[in-house]
XYZ file of C-alpha atoms in Angstrom:
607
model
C -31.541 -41.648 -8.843
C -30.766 -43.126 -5.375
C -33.358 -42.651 -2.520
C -32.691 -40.809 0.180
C -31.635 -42.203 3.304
C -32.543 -41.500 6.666
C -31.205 -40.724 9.879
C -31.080 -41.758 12.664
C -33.989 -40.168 14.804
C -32.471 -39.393 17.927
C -28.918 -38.338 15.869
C -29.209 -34.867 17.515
C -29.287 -36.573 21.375
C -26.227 -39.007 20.684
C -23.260 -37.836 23.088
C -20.115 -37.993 21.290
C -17.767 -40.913 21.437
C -17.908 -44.413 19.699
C -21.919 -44.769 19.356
C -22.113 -41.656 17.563
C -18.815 -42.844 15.316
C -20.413 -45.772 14.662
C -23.699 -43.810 13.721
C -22.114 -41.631 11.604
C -20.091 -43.698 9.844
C -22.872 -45.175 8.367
C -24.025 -42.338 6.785
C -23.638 -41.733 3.029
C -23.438 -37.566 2.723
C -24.509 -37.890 -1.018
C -27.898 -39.527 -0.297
C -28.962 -37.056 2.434
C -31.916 -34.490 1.801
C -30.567 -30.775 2.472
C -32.386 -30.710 5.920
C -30.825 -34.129 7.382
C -27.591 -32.625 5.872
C -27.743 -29.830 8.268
C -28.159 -32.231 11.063
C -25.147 -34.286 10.041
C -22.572 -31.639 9.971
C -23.758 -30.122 13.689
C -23.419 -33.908 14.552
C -20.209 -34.014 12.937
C -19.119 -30.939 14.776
C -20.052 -32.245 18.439
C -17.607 -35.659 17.473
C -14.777 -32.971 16.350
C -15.009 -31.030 19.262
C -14.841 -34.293 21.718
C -12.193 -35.796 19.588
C -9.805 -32.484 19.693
C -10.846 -32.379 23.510
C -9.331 -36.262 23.548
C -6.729 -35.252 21.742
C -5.899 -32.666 23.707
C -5.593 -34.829 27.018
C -3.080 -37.189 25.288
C -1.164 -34.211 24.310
C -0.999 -32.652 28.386
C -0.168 -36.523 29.187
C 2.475 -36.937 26.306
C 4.170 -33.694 27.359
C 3.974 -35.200 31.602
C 5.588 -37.736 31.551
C 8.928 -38.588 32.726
C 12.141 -39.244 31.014
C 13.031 -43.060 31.054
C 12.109 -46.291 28.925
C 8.391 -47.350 29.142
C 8.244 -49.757 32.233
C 6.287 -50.647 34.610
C 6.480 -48.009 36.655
C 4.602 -44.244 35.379
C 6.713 -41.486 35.877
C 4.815 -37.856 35.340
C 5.879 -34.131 36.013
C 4.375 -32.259 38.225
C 4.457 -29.179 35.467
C 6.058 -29.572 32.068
C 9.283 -28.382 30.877
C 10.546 -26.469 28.083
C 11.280 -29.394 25.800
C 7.313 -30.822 27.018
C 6.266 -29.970 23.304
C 8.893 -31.783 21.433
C 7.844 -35.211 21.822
C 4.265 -33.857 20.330
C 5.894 -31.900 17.679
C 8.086 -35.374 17.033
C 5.310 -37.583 17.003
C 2.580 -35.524 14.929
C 5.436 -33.839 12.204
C 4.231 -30.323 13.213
C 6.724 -27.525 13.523
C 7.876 -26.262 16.732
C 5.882 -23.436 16.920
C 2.547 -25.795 16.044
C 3.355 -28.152 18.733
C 4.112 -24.973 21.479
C 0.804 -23.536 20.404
C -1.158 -26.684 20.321
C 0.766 -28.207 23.869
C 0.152 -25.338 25.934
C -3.162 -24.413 24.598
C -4.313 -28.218 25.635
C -2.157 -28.233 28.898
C -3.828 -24.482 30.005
C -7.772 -25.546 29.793
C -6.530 -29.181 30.763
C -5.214 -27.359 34.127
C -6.398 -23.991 34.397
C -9.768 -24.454 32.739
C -11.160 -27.613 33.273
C -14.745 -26.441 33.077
C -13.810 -25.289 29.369
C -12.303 -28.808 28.632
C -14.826 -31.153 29.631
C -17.515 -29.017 27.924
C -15.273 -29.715 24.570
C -15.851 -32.855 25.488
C -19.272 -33.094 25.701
C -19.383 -31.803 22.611
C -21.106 -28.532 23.360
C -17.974 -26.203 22.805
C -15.901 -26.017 20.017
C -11.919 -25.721 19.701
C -12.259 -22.462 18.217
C -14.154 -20.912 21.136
C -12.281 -22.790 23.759
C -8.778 -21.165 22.607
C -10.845 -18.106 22.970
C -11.337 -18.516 26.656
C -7.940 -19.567 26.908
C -6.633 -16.634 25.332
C -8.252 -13.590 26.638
C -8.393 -15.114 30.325
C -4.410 -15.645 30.780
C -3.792 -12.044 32.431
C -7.071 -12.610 34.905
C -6.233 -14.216 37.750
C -7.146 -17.590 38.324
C -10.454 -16.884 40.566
C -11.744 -14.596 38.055
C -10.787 -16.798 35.323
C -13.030 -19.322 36.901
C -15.890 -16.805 37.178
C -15.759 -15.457 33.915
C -15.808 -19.369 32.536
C -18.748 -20.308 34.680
C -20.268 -17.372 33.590
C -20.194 -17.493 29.912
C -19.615 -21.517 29.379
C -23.707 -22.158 29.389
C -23.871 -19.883 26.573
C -20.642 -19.753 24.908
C -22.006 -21.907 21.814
C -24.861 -19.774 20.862
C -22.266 -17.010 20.489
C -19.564 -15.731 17.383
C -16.228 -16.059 18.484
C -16.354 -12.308 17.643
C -19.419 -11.989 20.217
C -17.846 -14.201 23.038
C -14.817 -12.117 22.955
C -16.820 -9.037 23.589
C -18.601 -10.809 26.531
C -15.157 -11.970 27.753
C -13.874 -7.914 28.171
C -17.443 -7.129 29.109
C -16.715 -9.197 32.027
C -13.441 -8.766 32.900
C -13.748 -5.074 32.981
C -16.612 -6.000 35.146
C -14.554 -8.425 37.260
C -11.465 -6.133 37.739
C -12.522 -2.405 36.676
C -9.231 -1.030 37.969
C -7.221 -3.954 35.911
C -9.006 -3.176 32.742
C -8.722 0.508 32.877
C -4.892 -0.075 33.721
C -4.044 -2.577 30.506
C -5.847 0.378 28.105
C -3.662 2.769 29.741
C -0.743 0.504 29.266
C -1.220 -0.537 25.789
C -2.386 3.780 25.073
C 1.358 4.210 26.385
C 2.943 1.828 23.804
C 0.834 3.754 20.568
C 3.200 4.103 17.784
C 2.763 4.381 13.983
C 4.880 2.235 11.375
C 5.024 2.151 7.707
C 6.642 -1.237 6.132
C 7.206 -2.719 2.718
C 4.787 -5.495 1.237
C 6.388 -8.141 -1.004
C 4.784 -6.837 -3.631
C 6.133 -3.721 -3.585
C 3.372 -1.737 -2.127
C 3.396 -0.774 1.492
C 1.175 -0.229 4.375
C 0.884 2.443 6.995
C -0.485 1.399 10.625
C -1.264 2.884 14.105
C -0.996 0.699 16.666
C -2.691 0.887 20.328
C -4.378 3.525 19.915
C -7.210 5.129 21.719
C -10.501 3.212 20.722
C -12.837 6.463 20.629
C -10.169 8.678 18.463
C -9.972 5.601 16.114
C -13.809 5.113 15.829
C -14.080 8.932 15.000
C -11.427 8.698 12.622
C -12.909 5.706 11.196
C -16.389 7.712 11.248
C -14.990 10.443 9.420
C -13.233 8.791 6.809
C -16.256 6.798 6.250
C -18.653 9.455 6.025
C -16.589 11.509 3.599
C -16.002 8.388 1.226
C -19.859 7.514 1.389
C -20.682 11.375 0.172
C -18.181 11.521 -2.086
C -19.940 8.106 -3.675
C -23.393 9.578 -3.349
C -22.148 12.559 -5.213
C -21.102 10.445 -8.391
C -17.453 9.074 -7.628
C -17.763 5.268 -9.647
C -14.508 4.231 -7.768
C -14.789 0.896 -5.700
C -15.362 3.084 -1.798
C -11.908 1.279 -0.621
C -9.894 3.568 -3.171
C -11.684 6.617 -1.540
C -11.263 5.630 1.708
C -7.482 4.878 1.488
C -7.164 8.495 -0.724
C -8.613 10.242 1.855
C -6.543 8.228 4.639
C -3.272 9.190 2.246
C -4.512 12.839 2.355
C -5.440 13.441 5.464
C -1.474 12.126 6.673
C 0.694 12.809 3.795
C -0.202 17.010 3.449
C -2.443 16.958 0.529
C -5.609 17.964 2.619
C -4.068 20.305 4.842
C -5.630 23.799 5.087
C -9.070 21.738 3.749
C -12.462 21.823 5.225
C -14.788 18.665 4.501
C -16.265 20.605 1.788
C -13.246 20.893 -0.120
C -11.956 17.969 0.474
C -15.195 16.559 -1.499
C -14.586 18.810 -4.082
C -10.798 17.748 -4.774
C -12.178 14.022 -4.739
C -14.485 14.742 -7.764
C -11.652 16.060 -9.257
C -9.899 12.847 -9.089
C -12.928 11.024 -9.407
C -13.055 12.931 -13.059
C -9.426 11.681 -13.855
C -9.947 8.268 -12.605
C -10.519 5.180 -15.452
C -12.761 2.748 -13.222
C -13.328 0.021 -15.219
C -17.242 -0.837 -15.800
C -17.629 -3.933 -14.075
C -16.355 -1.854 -10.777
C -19.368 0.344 -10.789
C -22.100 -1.542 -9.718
C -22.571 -5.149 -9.027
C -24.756 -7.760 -6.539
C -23.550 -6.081 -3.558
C -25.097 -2.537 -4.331
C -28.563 -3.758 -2.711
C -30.578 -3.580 -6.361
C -33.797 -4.927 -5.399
C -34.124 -4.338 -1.485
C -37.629 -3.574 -0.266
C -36.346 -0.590 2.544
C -33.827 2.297 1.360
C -30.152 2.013 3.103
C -29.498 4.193 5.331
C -28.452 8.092 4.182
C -26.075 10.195 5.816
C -28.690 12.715 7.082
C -30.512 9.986 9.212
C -29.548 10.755 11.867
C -30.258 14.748 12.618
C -32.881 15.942 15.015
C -36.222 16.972 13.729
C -40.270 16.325 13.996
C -40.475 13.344 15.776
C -42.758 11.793 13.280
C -41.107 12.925 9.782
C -38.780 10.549 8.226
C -35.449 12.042 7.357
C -36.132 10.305 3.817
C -39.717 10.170 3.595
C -40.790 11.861 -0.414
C -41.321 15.863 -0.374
C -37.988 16.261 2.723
C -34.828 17.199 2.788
C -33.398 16.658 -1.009
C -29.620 18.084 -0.196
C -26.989 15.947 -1.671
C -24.700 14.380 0.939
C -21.809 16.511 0.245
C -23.953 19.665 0.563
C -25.003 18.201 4.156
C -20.994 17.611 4.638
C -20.593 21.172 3.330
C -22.832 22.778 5.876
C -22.283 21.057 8.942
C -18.232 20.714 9.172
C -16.277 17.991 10.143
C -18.437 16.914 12.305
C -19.722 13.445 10.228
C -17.989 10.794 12.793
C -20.800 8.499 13.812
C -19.516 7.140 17.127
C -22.477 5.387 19.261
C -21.612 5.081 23.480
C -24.116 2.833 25.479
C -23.669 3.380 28.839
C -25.290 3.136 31.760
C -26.470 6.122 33.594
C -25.471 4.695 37.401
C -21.859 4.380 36.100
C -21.530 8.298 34.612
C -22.853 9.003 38.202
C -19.960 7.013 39.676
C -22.178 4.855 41.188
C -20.700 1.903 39.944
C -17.939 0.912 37.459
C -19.731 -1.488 34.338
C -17.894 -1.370 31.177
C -19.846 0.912 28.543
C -19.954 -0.084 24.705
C -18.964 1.700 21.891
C -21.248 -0.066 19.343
C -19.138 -1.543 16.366
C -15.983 -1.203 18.511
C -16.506 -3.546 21.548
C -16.387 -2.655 25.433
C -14.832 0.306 27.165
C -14.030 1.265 30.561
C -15.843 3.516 33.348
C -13.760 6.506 33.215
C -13.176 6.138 29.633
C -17.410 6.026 29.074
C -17.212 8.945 31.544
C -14.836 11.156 29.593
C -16.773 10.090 25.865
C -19.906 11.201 27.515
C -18.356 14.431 28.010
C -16.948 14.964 25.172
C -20.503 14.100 23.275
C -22.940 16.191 24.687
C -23.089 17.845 21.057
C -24.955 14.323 20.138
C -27.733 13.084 20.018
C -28.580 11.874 23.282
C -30.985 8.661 23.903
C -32.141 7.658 26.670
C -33.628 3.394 27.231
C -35.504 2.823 30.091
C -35.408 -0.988 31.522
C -37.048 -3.263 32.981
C -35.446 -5.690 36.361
C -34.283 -7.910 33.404
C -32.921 -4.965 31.077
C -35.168 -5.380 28.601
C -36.576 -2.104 26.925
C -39.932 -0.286 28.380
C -39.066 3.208 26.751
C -37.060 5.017 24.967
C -36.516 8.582 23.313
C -34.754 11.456 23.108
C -33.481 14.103 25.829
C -32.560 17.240 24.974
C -31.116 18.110 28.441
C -27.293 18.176 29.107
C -25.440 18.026 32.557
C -25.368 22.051 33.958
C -22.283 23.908 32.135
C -22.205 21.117 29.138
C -22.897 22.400 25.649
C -26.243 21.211 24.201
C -27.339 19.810 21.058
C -25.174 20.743 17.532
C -27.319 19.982 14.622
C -24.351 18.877 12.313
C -22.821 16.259 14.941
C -23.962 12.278 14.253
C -22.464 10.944 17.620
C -24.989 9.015 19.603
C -25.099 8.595 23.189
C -27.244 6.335 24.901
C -28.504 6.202 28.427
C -29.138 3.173 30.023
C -30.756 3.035 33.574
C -33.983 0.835 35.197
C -36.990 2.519 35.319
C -36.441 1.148 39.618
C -33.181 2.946 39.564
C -34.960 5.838 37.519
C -37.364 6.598 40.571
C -34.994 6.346 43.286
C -32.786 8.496 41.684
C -35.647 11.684 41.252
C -37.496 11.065 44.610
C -33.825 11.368 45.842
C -31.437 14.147 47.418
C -31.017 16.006 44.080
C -27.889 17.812 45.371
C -26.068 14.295 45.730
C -26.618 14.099 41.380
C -24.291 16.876 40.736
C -25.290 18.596 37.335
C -26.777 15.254 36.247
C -30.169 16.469 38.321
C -31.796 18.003 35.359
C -30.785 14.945 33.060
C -32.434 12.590 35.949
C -35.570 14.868 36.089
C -36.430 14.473 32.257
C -36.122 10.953 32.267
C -38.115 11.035 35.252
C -40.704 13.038 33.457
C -40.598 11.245 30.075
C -40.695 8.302 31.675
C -44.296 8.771 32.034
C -44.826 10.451 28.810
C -43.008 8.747 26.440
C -44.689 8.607 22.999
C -45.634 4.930 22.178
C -43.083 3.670 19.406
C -45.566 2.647 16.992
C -47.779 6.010 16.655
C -47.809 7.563 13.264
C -49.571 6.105 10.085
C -48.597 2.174 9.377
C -49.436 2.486 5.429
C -46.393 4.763 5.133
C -43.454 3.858 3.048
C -40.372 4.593 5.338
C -40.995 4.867 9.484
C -40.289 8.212 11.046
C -37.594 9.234 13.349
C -39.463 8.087 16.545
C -40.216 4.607 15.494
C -37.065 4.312 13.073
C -34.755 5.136 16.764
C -37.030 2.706 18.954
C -36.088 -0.082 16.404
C -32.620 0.542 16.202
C -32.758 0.718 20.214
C -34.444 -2.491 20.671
C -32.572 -4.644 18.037
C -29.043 -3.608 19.238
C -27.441 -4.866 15.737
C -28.550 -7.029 12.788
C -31.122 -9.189 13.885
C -29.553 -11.844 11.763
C -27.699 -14.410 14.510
C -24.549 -13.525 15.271
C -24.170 -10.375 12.957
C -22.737 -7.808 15.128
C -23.220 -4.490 12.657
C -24.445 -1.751 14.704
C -28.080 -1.216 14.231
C -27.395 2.361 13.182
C -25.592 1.051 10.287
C -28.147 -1.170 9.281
C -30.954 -1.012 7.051
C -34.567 -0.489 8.415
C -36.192 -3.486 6.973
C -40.005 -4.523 7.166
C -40.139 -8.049 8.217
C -43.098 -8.765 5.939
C -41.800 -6.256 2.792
C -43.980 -3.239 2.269
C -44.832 -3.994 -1.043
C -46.889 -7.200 -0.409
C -48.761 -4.985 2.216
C -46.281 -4.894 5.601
C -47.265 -2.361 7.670
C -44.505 0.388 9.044
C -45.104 -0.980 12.447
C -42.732 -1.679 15.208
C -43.498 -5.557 15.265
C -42.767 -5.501 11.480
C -39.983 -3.603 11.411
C -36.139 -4.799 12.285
C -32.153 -4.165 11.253
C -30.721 -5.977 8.763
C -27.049 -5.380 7.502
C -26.549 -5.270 3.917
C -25.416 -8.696 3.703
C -28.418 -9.965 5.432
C -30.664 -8.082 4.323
C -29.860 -9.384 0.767
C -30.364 -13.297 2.184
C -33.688 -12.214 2.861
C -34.223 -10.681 -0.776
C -31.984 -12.717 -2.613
C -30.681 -15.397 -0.674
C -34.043 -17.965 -0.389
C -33.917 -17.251 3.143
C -37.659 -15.930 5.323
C -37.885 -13.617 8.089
C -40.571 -13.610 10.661
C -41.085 -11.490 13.747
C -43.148 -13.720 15.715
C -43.156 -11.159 18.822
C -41.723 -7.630 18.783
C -37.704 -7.998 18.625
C -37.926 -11.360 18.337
C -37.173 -12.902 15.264
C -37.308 -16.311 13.108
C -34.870 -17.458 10.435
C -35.388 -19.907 8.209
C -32.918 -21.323 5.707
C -33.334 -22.306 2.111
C -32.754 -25.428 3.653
C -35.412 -25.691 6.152
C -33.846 -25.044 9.172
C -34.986 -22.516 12.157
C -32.958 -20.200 13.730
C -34.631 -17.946 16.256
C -32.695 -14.472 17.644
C -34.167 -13.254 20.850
C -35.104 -10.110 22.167
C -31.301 -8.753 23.742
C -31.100 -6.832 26.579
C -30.490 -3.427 27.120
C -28.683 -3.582 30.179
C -26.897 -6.797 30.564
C -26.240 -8.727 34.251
C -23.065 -8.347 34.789
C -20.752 -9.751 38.189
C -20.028 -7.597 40.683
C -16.316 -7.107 40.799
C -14.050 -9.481 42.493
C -11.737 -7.589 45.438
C -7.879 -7.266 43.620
C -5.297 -9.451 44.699
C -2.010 -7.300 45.096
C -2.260 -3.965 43.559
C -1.999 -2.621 39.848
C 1.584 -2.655 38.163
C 2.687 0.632 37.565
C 2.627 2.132 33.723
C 5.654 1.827 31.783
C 6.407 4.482 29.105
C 9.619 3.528 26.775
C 12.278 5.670 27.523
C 12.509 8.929 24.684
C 16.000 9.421 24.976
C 16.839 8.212 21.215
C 14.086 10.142 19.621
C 16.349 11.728 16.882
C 17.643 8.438 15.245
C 13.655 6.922 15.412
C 11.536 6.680 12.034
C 8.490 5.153 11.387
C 9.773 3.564 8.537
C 10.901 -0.114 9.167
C 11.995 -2.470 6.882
C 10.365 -5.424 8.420
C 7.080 -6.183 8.597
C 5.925 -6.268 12.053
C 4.598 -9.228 13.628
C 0.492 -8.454 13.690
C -0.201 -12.409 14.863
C -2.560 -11.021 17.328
C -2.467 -14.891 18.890
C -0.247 -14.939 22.325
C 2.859 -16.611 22.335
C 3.132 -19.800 23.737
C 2.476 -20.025 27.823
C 5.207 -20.783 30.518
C 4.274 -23.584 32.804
C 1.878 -22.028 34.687
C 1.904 -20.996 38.652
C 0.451 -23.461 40.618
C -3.190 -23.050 42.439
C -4.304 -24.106 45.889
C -7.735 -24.528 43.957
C -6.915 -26.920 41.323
C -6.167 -30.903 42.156
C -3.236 -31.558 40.222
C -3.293 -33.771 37.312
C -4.793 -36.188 35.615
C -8.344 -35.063 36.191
């Protein structure tokens, strides 16, 4: 058996380029240790990243210059032409749509996003994200482009591409409120539903830009209804559920239904249904998790120190909860800030699992919700949690608390802004004045998060909220599962003595939750909401406390104003189906750029 070999020691501080070529290519993957295996492939990654960004600049060159035989002279465009890509896709054997893609893509963060390019570069971004900031910045113009880049570039690598796109309309919708809020409204005006043919002879039914809160409560509902019907006995993998009750719900079969029934025609199926064995059970059903998953009763209102399944409660099966409460199951969570439902400001709002929203849209979900659960978090300068709870107070004329609803709102507000906002002129809140003045109150009389007895199996309702408030989502890095569809896991497991404790208590997904179990990997929770990963293979990866309340620019002043909305003329209604033969194009990646307009702020080319 060969001895391992070792690294260089300063591997991780090599800059990409030839010295870290040459250092790599004398590196034999097969005699590494696991550790120094990790610390190859980041290494690995940095040259790939520089290379593509090298690449990249040949292509932008390639596609510059000028017609004529090479010379002595160098002839370059000022902005390349429509046949710019064909000498790439010549050269390189890619098709023309590759070499389109791949041209402008380089060309854009070549010209248009320098900052983007050179950190590619360096090695500290990678293609993947880069075409990310490409993307979603071509409709902003090219000052806020800028300022959304400089913004997110120093920490664009410790983020998902999932999470940096969420930053990306977090700050655009900062940037530009009035743009944002316009492109919804555009896109809501081009909703449209089509069903289409798969080559295998099934088929698929789709809605297409369609209003983000209506599709999370759908989604909600669906979900709900499939999870009772498994908790009631249905052994049918939950995607056959959900698309049954998707089916029913559109094709006629449920109408004239309540939830109840509904439930009640799925065991029926359920009954007639031949799942095979090896469908019923498996790794994935959490066998051997220290904490309980979350039920679908978790979420109701009661003693502030009684855990909704603590032994002795609340022993209803789920589709008896469904039964009594009504369709009311969806599960939609808004974080918003409570300065923007005053129309103090315009910062997006979040509906958790589904991404940013817009002021007026947060503004009208609020409305709609007051039947929720309302939280309130109260910050400090930096956003990060001080207190949290639950208000029971509405804005005047709103209806109050329903028992059966599971929609969460959550207020977000400084505990600064908090006190300037009750020692204020209480007239200029509106009917948010009694909403301010129990925050206000509570604010001072908040019970502390970790009160109740720390030897007891599951936390209560108090602690179990504050947790889910101050971890945001799975506190495994970059998991973006809403924490209140996690599971509430003790960081040090309960069985080998963790207490039910705040600082030993955090939100695992499923998925994660089984790498801790199952996986070889360790948890730790050095400080409150701060937590420590380490890998069957030794390595550390820490995931800080987030913020409540994130900074966010102050928006930029419009250039020009908002294009109007266009709604496709109706007039051929009659002959329109929503059946179509062909399969529509769901490449959610834009098509390739024109030549872009020239700015006053950019020295042209090379750079």
């Amino acid at each position: 058996m060969s001895d391992c070999q070792v690294i260089p020691e300063d591997l991780t501080d090599i800059p990409p380029g030839p010295r870290l070529a040459q250092a790599l290519s004398e590196i034999t993957l097969a005699r590494l240790s696991g550790f120094d295996s990790v610390k190859v492939l980041q290494a690995r990654y940095r040259q790939l990243s520089h290379d593509r960004a090298q690449l990249m600049a040949a292509m932008v060159e390639v596609g510059l210059c000028g017609v004529g035989v090479a010379g002595d002279e160098l002839r370059r465009m000022a902005v390349p032409d429509e046949f710019s890509a064909d000498e790439v896709r010549a050269a390189l054997v890619l098709t023309r749509r590759a070499a389109d893609a791949q041209f402008w893509l380089a060309h854009d963060l070549v010209t248009r996003l320098p900052p983007v390019h050179a950190a590619m570069d360096a090695g500290v971004l990678d293609e993947p994200r880069a075409r990310v900031l490409s993307d979603w910045t071509t409709e902003l113009s090219p000052t806020r482009a800028r300022a959304l880049c400089a913004e997110l570039l120093p920490r664009a690598a410790r983020l998902t591409t999932g999470q940096l796109i969420e930053q990306i309309k977090k700050l655009a919708i900062a940037l530009d409120p009035d743009w944002a809020q316009r492109r919804y409204e555009q896109a809501i005006a081009e909703r449209k539903v089509v069903g289409y043919r798969n080559p295998d002879g099934s088929a698929n039914l789709s809605g297409y830009n369609l209003p983000v809160d209506r599709v999370a409560a759908a989604s909600g509902h669906i979900d709900a209804l499939a999870k009772a019907a498994k908790h009631a006995g249905d052994s049918r993998p939950i995607d056959h559920i959900r698309t049954d009750l998707f089916l029913g719900m559109t094709d006629g079969t449920y109408t004239g239904m309540d939830d109840a029934v509904i439930l009640k025609h799925l065991r029926t199926v359920a009954q007639n249904a031949d799942a095979p064995d090896d469908e019923r059970s498996g790794p994935g059903d959490g066998a051997g998790l220290d904490d309980e998953p979350r039920r679908p009763d978790d979420e109701r209102d009661g003693p502030e120190d009684v855990s909704d399944t603590e032994g002795g409660g609340d022993e209803r099966s789920a589709a008896d909860d469904l039964a009594q409460h009504g369709p009311a199951v969806a599960g939609m969570e808004l974080r918003v800030r409570l300065s923007t439902l005053l129309g103090r400001d315009e910062y997006p709002a979040e509906l958790a699992g589904w991404g940013p929203v817009h002021a007026d849209l947060a503004r009208d979900l609020a409305t709609s919700m007051t039947r929720g659960q309302w939280r309130f978090a109260i910050t400090d300068e930096h956003g990060h949690l001080l207190r949290c709870g639950i208000t029971r107070v509405r804005p005047t004329g709103s209806p109050t608390r329903s028992a059966g609803s599971r929609q969460v709102v959550e207020l977000q507000i400084p505990a600064a802004t908090l006190r300037d906002l009750a020692s204020g002129d209480s007239d200029a809140l509106g009917g948010w004045g009694p909403v301010v003045t129990d925050l206000a109150h509570q604010s001072t009389n908040a019970q502390q998060p970790s009160a109740g007895d720390p030897a007891r199996r599951f936390p209560g309702a108090t602690l179990r909220r504050y947790v889910e408030i101050r971890d945001r989502y799975c506190v495994m890095i970059g998991c973006r599962a809403a924490a209140r569809s996690t599971d509430t896991d003790h960081t040090r497991d309960h069985i080998r003595g963790g207490a039910t404790v705040d600082h030993n208590l955090g939100n695992a997904c499923r998925h994660d939750h089984r790498l801790k179990h199952a996986g070889g990997w360790q948890l730790h929770q050095p400080e409150p909401g701060v937590f420590r990963w380490t890998s069957r293979l030794g390595h550390v990866y820490h995931v800080p406390m987030r913020p409540i309340i994130e900074s966010l620019p102050d928006p930029i002043p419009r250039e020009g104003p908002v294009a109007p909305l266009y709604i496709r003329p109706n007039d051929d209604w009659e002959e329109s189906s929503i059946w179509d033969d062909t399969r529509p194009d769901t490449d959610t990646k834009p098509s390739p750029r024109p030549p872009p307009q020239s700015d006053s702020h950019d020295d042209p080319p090379p750079f």
